[in-house]
Short mmCIF file of C-alpha atoms in Angstrom, two decimals:
data_model
loop_
_atom_site.label_atom_id
_atom_site.label_comp_id
_atom_site.label_asym_id
_atom_site.label_seq_id
_atom_site.Cartn_x
_atom_site.Cartn_y
_atom_site.Cartn_z
CA MET A 1 57.63 -130.99 -41.93
CA HIS A 2 54.70 -128.66 -41.19
CA VAL A 3 52.71 -128.07 -44.39
CA LEU A 4 49.90 -125.56 -44.90
CA VAL A 5 47.47 -126.83 -47.55
CA THR A 6 45.10 -124.22 -48.95
CA GLY A 7 41.98 -125.84 -50.38
CA GLY A 8 42.94 -128.94 -48.40
CA ALA A 9 39.34 -130.12 -47.96
CA GLY A 10 38.81 -130.25 -51.73
CA TYR A 11 39.26 -133.09 -54.17
CA ILE A 12 43.00 -132.98 -54.86
CA GLY A 13 43.82 -131.32 -51.56
CA SER A 14 42.18 -134.02 -49.45
CA HIS A 15 44.05 -136.82 -51.22
CA THR A 16 47.32 -134.92 -50.82
CA CYS A 17 46.68 -134.43 -47.10
CA VAL A 18 46.21 -138.19 -46.69
CA GLU A 19 49.63 -138.80 -48.22
CA LEU A 20 51.24 -136.09 -46.07
CA LEU A 21 49.74 -137.53 -42.87
CA SER A 22 50.78 -141.03 -43.93
CA ARG A 23 54.41 -139.94 -43.90
CA SER A 24 53.92 -138.24 -40.49
CA ASP A 25 53.99 -134.64 -41.69
CA ARG A 26 52.16 -132.03 -39.62
CA VAL A 27 49.23 -130.77 -41.74
CA THR A 28 47.24 -127.54 -41.45
CA ILE A 29 44.28 -127.10 -43.81
CA LEU A 30 42.91 -123.72 -44.86
CA ASP A 31 39.61 -123.90 -46.78
CA ASN A 32 36.44 -121.81 -47.10
CA LEU A 33 34.34 -124.99 -47.68
CA SER A 34 32.61 -123.41 -50.70
CA ASN A 35 33.12 -126.59 -52.74
CA SER A 36 34.23 -129.03 -50.04
CA SER A 37 33.17 -130.60 -46.76
CA LEU A 38 34.21 -131.00 -43.16
CA GLU A 39 33.36 -134.68 -43.59
CA ALA A 40 36.22 -134.93 -46.08
CA ILE A 41 38.61 -133.65 -43.41
CA ARG A 42 37.33 -136.21 -40.90
CA ARG A 43 37.95 -138.97 -43.43
CA VAL A 44 41.40 -137.60 -44.28
CA GLU A 45 42.34 -138.00 -40.62
CA GLU A 46 40.93 -141.54 -40.59
CA LEU A 47 42.85 -142.58 -43.70
CA GLY A 48 46.08 -140.72 -42.90
CA GLY A 49 46.25 -141.86 -39.30
CA GLY A 50 46.73 -138.39 -37.85
CA ARG A 51 45.06 -135.12 -36.95
CA VAL A 52 44.92 -131.98 -39.04
CA ASN A 53 44.66 -128.40 -37.86
CA PHE A 54 41.72 -126.83 -39.75
CA HIS A 55 40.94 -123.15 -40.34
CA LYS A 56 37.81 -122.06 -42.21
CA VAL A 57 39.26 -119.08 -44.06
CA ASP A 58 38.95 -117.66 -47.57
CA ILE A 59 42.17 -116.68 -49.35
CA LEU A 60 40.56 -113.32 -50.16
CA ASP A 61 40.44 -112.63 -46.41
CA ARG A 62 43.86 -111.08 -45.74
CA THR A 63 43.22 -110.72 -42.01
CA GLY A 64 42.06 -114.30 -41.77
CA LEU A 65 45.22 -115.50 -43.50
CA GLU A 66 47.38 -113.52 -41.08
CA ASP A 67 45.50 -115.06 -38.16
CA VAL A 68 46.28 -118.57 -39.44
CA PHE A 69 50.01 -117.81 -39.66
CA GLU A 70 49.95 -116.05 -36.29
CA GLN A 71 48.24 -119.00 -34.58
CA ASN A 72 50.98 -121.30 -35.90
CA ILE A 73 53.90 -119.02 -35.13
CA ASP A 74 55.33 -121.40 -32.49
CA THR A 75 55.38 -124.28 -35.01
CA PRO A 76 55.81 -122.33 -38.25
CA PHE A 77 55.00 -123.69 -41.68
CA ASP A 78 57.90 -125.19 -43.60
CA ALA A 79 55.99 -125.10 -46.89
CA VAL A 80 52.64 -124.18 -48.43
CA ILE A 81 50.80 -126.23 -51.05
CA HIS A 82 48.34 -123.88 -52.74
CA PHE A 83 45.23 -125.56 -54.19
CA ALA A 84 42.58 -122.98 -53.25
CA GLY A 85 40.85 -121.36 -56.19
CA LYS A 86 37.99 -121.62 -58.62
CA LYS A 87 38.54 -124.24 -61.30
CA ALA A 88 35.63 -124.70 -63.76
CA VAL A 89 36.57 -123.85 -67.36
CA GLY A 90 32.98 -123.26 -68.48
CA GLU A 91 32.12 -121.08 -65.50
CA SER A 92 35.28 -119.04 -66.06
CA VAL A 93 34.09 -118.20 -69.57
CA GLU A 94 30.75 -117.03 -68.15
CA LYS A 95 32.18 -115.22 -65.11
CA PRO A 96 35.74 -114.11 -65.96
CA LEU A 97 35.96 -111.30 -63.38
CA LEU A 98 35.03 -113.69 -60.59
CA TYR A 99 37.90 -115.99 -61.62
CA TYR A 100 40.48 -113.24 -62.06
CA HIS A 101 39.61 -111.67 -58.72
CA ASN A 102 39.38 -114.87 -56.69
CA ASN A 103 42.36 -116.78 -58.07
CA ILE A 104 44.83 -113.97 -58.63
CA THR A 105 44.01 -111.66 -55.71
CA GLY A 106 43.76 -114.63 -53.35
CA THR A 107 47.19 -115.89 -54.38
CA ILE A 108 48.78 -112.46 -53.97
CA ASN A 109 47.28 -112.24 -50.48
CA LEU A 110 48.71 -115.65 -49.62
CA VAL A 111 52.20 -114.89 -50.91
CA GLU A 112 52.36 -111.53 -49.16
CA VAL A 113 51.38 -113.14 -45.85
CA MET A 114 53.91 -115.93 -46.40
CA GLU A 115 56.64 -113.31 -46.90
CA GLN A 116 55.44 -111.43 -43.83
CA TYR A 117 55.93 -114.57 -41.72
CA GLY A 118 59.12 -115.78 -43.41
CA VAL A 119 57.61 -118.84 -45.11
CA ARG A 120 59.24 -119.07 -48.54
CA ASN A 121 58.58 -122.59 -49.89
CA LEU A 122 55.53 -122.75 -52.17
CA ILE A 123 54.01 -125.42 -54.42
CA PHE A 124 51.40 -123.93 -56.74
CA SER A 125 48.55 -125.92 -58.26
CA SER A 126 48.75 -124.91 -61.90
CA SER A 127 47.19 -126.56 -64.94
CA ALA A 128 47.85 -127.86 -68.43
CA THR A 129 45.33 -125.26 -69.60
CA VAL A 130 48.24 -122.79 -69.62
CA TYR A 131 49.40 -124.44 -72.87
CA GLY A 132 46.21 -123.53 -74.72
CA GLU A 133 45.86 -125.29 -78.08
CA PRO A 134 49.21 -127.14 -78.26
CA ALA A 135 51.29 -126.85 -81.42
CA SER A 136 52.62 -130.37 -80.91
CA LEU A 137 52.10 -133.43 -78.71
CA PRO A 138 53.12 -134.60 -76.18
CA ILE A 139 53.31 -131.32 -74.28
CA SER A 140 56.61 -130.56 -72.56
CA GLU A 141 57.35 -127.72 -70.17
CA GLU A 142 59.10 -125.90 -73.03
CA CYS A 143 55.90 -125.63 -75.08
CA SER A 144 54.40 -122.19 -75.61
CA THR A 145 52.09 -120.83 -72.91
CA SER A 146 51.00 -117.69 -74.73
CA ALA A 147 47.56 -118.71 -76.01
CA CYS A 148 45.25 -119.90 -73.23
CA THR A 149 41.74 -120.64 -74.46
CA ASN A 150 39.73 -119.66 -71.35
CA PRO A 151 39.89 -117.31 -68.34
CA TYR A 152 40.58 -120.18 -65.92
CA GLY A 153 43.74 -120.99 -67.86
CA TRP A 154 44.74 -117.34 -67.97
CA THR A 155 44.44 -117.07 -64.18
CA LYS A 156 46.82 -120.00 -63.81
CA LEU A 157 49.30 -118.55 -66.31
CA MET A 158 49.13 -115.08 -64.77
CA ILE A 159 49.75 -116.51 -61.31
CA GLU A 160 52.72 -118.48 -62.68
CA GLN A 161 54.15 -115.21 -64.04
CA ILE A 162 53.51 -113.40 -60.75
CA LEU A 163 55.26 -116.14 -58.78
CA THR A 164 58.15 -116.30 -61.26
CA ASP A 165 58.69 -112.54 -61.02
CA MET A 166 58.38 -112.62 -57.24
CA GLN A 167 60.96 -115.40 -56.92
CA PHE A 168 63.34 -113.51 -59.22
CA ALA A 169 63.01 -110.46 -56.97
CA ARG A 170 63.34 -112.58 -53.81
CA PRO A 171 65.83 -115.35 -54.72
CA GLU A 172 65.59 -116.93 -51.28
CA TRP A 173 62.13 -118.23 -52.26
CA ASN A 174 61.59 -121.75 -53.57
CA VAL A 175 58.60 -122.03 -55.94
CA LEU A 176 57.34 -125.12 -57.75
CA LEU A 177 54.73 -124.69 -60.47
CA LEU A 178 53.01 -128.05 -61.02
CA ARG A 179 50.97 -128.20 -64.21
CA TYR A 180 48.31 -130.87 -63.78
CA PHE A 181 46.60 -132.62 -66.60
CA ASN A 182 43.14 -134.17 -65.89
CA PRO A 183 42.71 -135.56 -62.35
CA VAL A 184 40.21 -138.40 -61.94
CA GLY A 185 39.74 -141.40 -59.64
CA ALA A 186 39.45 -141.64 -55.88
CA HIS A 187 41.19 -143.16 -52.87
CA LYS A 188 41.24 -146.97 -53.02
CA SER A 189 39.21 -147.15 -49.81
CA GLY A 190 36.27 -145.35 -51.39
CA ARG A 191 36.23 -143.00 -48.39
CA ILE A 192 37.23 -139.80 -50.21
CA GLY A 193 36.64 -138.71 -53.79
CA GLU A 194 35.36 -135.95 -56.03
CA ASP A 195 32.12 -134.41 -54.73
CA PRO A 196 31.29 -131.22 -56.65
CA ASN A 197 28.44 -128.92 -55.70
CA GLY A 198 25.48 -129.09 -58.07
CA ILE A 199 25.87 -130.45 -61.59
CA PRO A 200 29.51 -131.50 -62.14
CA ASN A 201 31.72 -129.52 -64.51
CA ASN A 202 34.25 -132.34 -64.92
CA LEU A 203 33.84 -135.54 -66.90
CA MET A 204 34.39 -138.28 -64.32
CA PRO A 205 31.97 -137.13 -61.59
CA TYR A 206 29.34 -136.59 -64.28
CA ILE A 207 29.82 -140.17 -65.53
CA THR A 208 29.67 -141.59 -62.01
CA GLN A 209 26.49 -139.68 -61.23
CA VAL A 210 24.87 -140.97 -64.42
CA ALA A 211 25.93 -144.50 -63.46
CA ILE A 212 24.47 -144.18 -59.95
CA GLY A 213 21.23 -142.62 -61.24
CA ARG A 214 21.66 -139.06 -59.91
CA LEU A 215 21.90 -137.67 -63.45
CA LYS A 216 20.07 -138.90 -66.53
CA GLN A 217 22.60 -138.59 -69.32
CA LEU A 218 26.15 -137.47 -70.08
CA SER A 219 26.75 -134.78 -72.68
CA VAL A 220 29.82 -135.38 -74.83
CA PHE A 221 30.84 -131.94 -76.00
CA GLY A 222 31.86 -132.38 -79.63
CA ASP A 223 32.36 -135.43 -81.85
CA ASP A 224 34.05 -133.62 -84.73
CA TYR A 225 37.51 -132.94 -83.31
CA ASP A 226 40.55 -134.18 -85.21
CA THR A 227 40.94 -137.20 -82.94
CA PRO A 228 40.52 -140.97 -83.52
CA ASP A 229 36.82 -140.98 -82.54
CA GLY A 230 36.02 -137.28 -82.82
CA SER A 231 35.74 -136.64 -79.08
CA GLY A 232 38.29 -134.67 -77.07
CA VAL A 233 41.48 -136.45 -75.97
CA ARG A 234 42.92 -135.82 -72.52
CA ASP A 235 45.69 -137.07 -70.23
CA PHE A 236 43.69 -138.49 -67.31
CA ILE A 237 45.76 -138.91 -64.15
CA HIS A 238 44.73 -140.71 -60.98
CA VAL A 239 44.27 -138.28 -58.10
CA VAL A 240 46.45 -140.43 -55.81
CA ASP A 241 49.28 -140.26 -58.36
CA LEU A 242 48.81 -136.50 -58.38
CA ALA A 243 48.90 -136.37 -54.58
CA LEU A 244 52.12 -138.38 -54.54
CA GLY A 245 53.54 -135.90 -57.05
CA HIS A 246 53.17 -133.18 -54.41
CA VAL A 247 54.94 -135.30 -51.82
CA ALA A 248 57.77 -135.80 -54.30
CA ALA A 249 57.82 -132.07 -55.03
CA LEU A 250 58.33 -131.24 -51.35
CA LYS A 251 61.69 -132.98 -51.58
CA LYS A 252 62.73 -130.36 -54.13
CA PHE A 253 62.96 -127.80 -51.33
CA THR A 254 66.71 -127.82 -50.75
CA ASP A 255 69.45 -125.30 -50.12
CA ASN A 256 69.23 -124.26 -53.79
CA PRO A 257 66.04 -122.18 -54.07
CA GLY A 258 64.59 -121.28 -57.43
CA CYS A 259 61.47 -121.39 -59.56
CA TYR A 260 60.74 -124.76 -61.19
CA VAL A 261 58.02 -125.98 -63.56
CA CYS A 262 56.88 -129.61 -63.92
CA ASN A 263 54.07 -131.37 -65.74
CA LEU A 264 52.16 -133.99 -63.77
CA GLY A 265 50.52 -136.39 -66.22
CA THR A 266 50.73 -139.94 -67.50
CA GLY A 267 51.90 -139.18 -71.03
CA LYS A 268 48.92 -141.08 -72.49
CA GLY A 269 45.89 -139.57 -74.18
CA TYR A 270 42.42 -141.09 -73.94
CA SER A 271 39.26 -139.76 -75.56
CA VAL A 272 36.04 -138.92 -73.75
CA LEU A 273 34.42 -141.91 -75.45
CA ASP A 274 37.33 -144.13 -74.33
CA MET A 275 36.57 -143.04 -70.77
CA VAL A 276 32.86 -143.77 -71.19
CA LYS A 277 33.60 -147.26 -72.53
CA THR A 278 36.16 -148.11 -69.83
CA PHE A 279 33.89 -146.85 -67.06
CA SER A 280 30.99 -148.92 -68.42
CA GLU A 281 33.19 -152.00 -68.27
CA ALA A 282 34.37 -151.15 -64.74
CA CYS A 283 30.88 -150.65 -63.31
CA GLY A 284 28.99 -153.18 -65.44
CA ARG A 285 26.46 -150.57 -66.59
CA GLU A 286 25.85 -148.73 -69.82
CA ILE A 287 26.48 -145.00 -69.55
CA SER A 288 23.81 -143.08 -71.41
CA TYR A 289 25.27 -140.19 -73.38
CA LYS A 290 24.41 -137.75 -76.14
CA ILE A 291 26.57 -135.70 -78.46
CA ALA A 292 26.39 -131.97 -77.71
CA PRO A 293 28.02 -128.94 -79.39
CA ARG A 294 31.60 -128.14 -78.57
CA ARG A 295 32.07 -126.27 -75.30
CA ALA A 296 33.66 -122.81 -75.25
CA GLY A 297 37.28 -122.94 -74.14
CA ASP A 298 37.85 -126.64 -74.92
CA ILE A 299 40.58 -127.99 -77.21
CA ALA A 300 40.93 -131.18 -79.25
CA SER A 301 43.86 -132.99 -77.63
CA CYS A 302 46.09 -132.53 -74.61
CA TYR A 303 48.54 -134.98 -73.06
CA ALA A 304 51.83 -134.61 -71.25
CA ASP A 305 55.46 -135.32 -71.69
CA PRO A 306 56.06 -136.32 -68.03
CA GLY A 307 59.79 -136.89 -68.42
CA LYS A 308 60.92 -133.86 -66.41
CA ALA A 309 58.94 -134.95 -63.33
CA ALA A 310 60.58 -138.37 -63.56
CA ARG A 311 64.07 -136.87 -63.85
CA GLU A 312 63.81 -134.04 -61.34
CA LEU A 313 61.20 -135.23 -58.84
CA GLY A 314 61.70 -138.99 -59.11
CA TRP A 315 57.96 -139.30 -59.78
CA GLN A 316 55.85 -141.04 -62.37
CA ALA A 317 52.20 -142.08 -62.57
CA GLN A 318 51.39 -145.66 -61.56
CA TYR A 319 47.64 -146.05 -62.16
CA ASN A 320 45.97 -146.83 -65.50
CA LEU A 321 42.59 -145.81 -66.91
CA ARG A 322 40.86 -148.93 -65.60
CA ASP A 323 42.16 -148.20 -62.07
CA MET A 324 40.83 -144.66 -62.32
CA CYS A 325 37.38 -145.84 -63.36
CA GLU A 326 37.15 -148.63 -60.76
CA ASP A 327 38.21 -146.33 -57.93
CA SER A 328 35.80 -143.60 -59.02
CA TRP A 329 32.95 -146.13 -59.14
CA ARG A 330 33.82 -147.51 -55.70
CA TRP A 331 33.69 -143.97 -54.27
CA GLN A 332 30.33 -143.24 -55.92
CA GLN A 333 28.78 -146.59 -54.90
CA GLN A 334 29.80 -146.15 -51.28
CA ASN A 335 28.77 -142.47 -51.29
CA PRO A 336 25.81 -142.11 -53.66
CA GLU A 337 25.12 -138.60 -52.34
CA GLY A 338 28.79 -137.68 -51.95
CA TYR A 339 29.68 -136.44 -48.49
CA GLY A 340 26.02 -135.56 -47.90
CA LYS A 341 24.79 -132.91 -45.49
CA GLN A 342 26.98 -133.79 -42.53
CA ASP A 343 28.51 -130.31 -41.99
#
């Protein structure tokens, strides 16, 4: 299978490309490298045991997208896994127009070019943020998605609606909407992991950078939520489990096209302070933290009902919280400056 992976040099994309190469798929990566690195692609090839075809292109560049499809017209794409997009909740609250333009317009460009070249199998990287403040837990795919709490979540939900409407109008399309919970961890080798630009927006890379000494102290946003210890509760999922979820999802592309939705999570909720404690145990160091005010767009608790993915994709998460922390620490120890300035 020839798979185009947009955002394939990024955190989740790079781990997914390793799994695709490991099963001998042909992989083409499209990435603008705004929050990723060519070094990640080199390491993906090392770990996956194969070569990738890389194009430095932004999804907002319609002509650039067409060039990628045109250059691969002799070995056309069988499917596209679409990761590319901006993803920071806090930044989306501060810069909503940037998020709506980049994520939505970029996806429309991609889908129109796919249709132009007859590529009609798409896996979309969605998010549990589409559920907003859940009315009940665990969260199943049937839960309401009408009350997102931040612009990032709205972009994901709007794209889901666009893709659903498009597939209804073009029933030959096969669309999978995968709603991720909270990806953490790194490849067991320590060769690839999460390497955000600047100060991290996500919990795990912030903790690892405090542990390694790059940052002074973690801010825990809120200790007065209605949770066991007052800090936010999330469904943390190992990034390799998430990558394997995409491999499983590719098998859904059959002779019965449609539009499908699946949660990818563990079904277990851990608090921010649980994560801090477990990471401290994994790395043998105390993680300095302070309590800060709640962050705009955050909710109290969020964890999945992963039953549908087990039934329909034959997939379930294998790694626990300790695995996630140990693998994240191994990545950070081996790469104290991330991928560095190798580009």
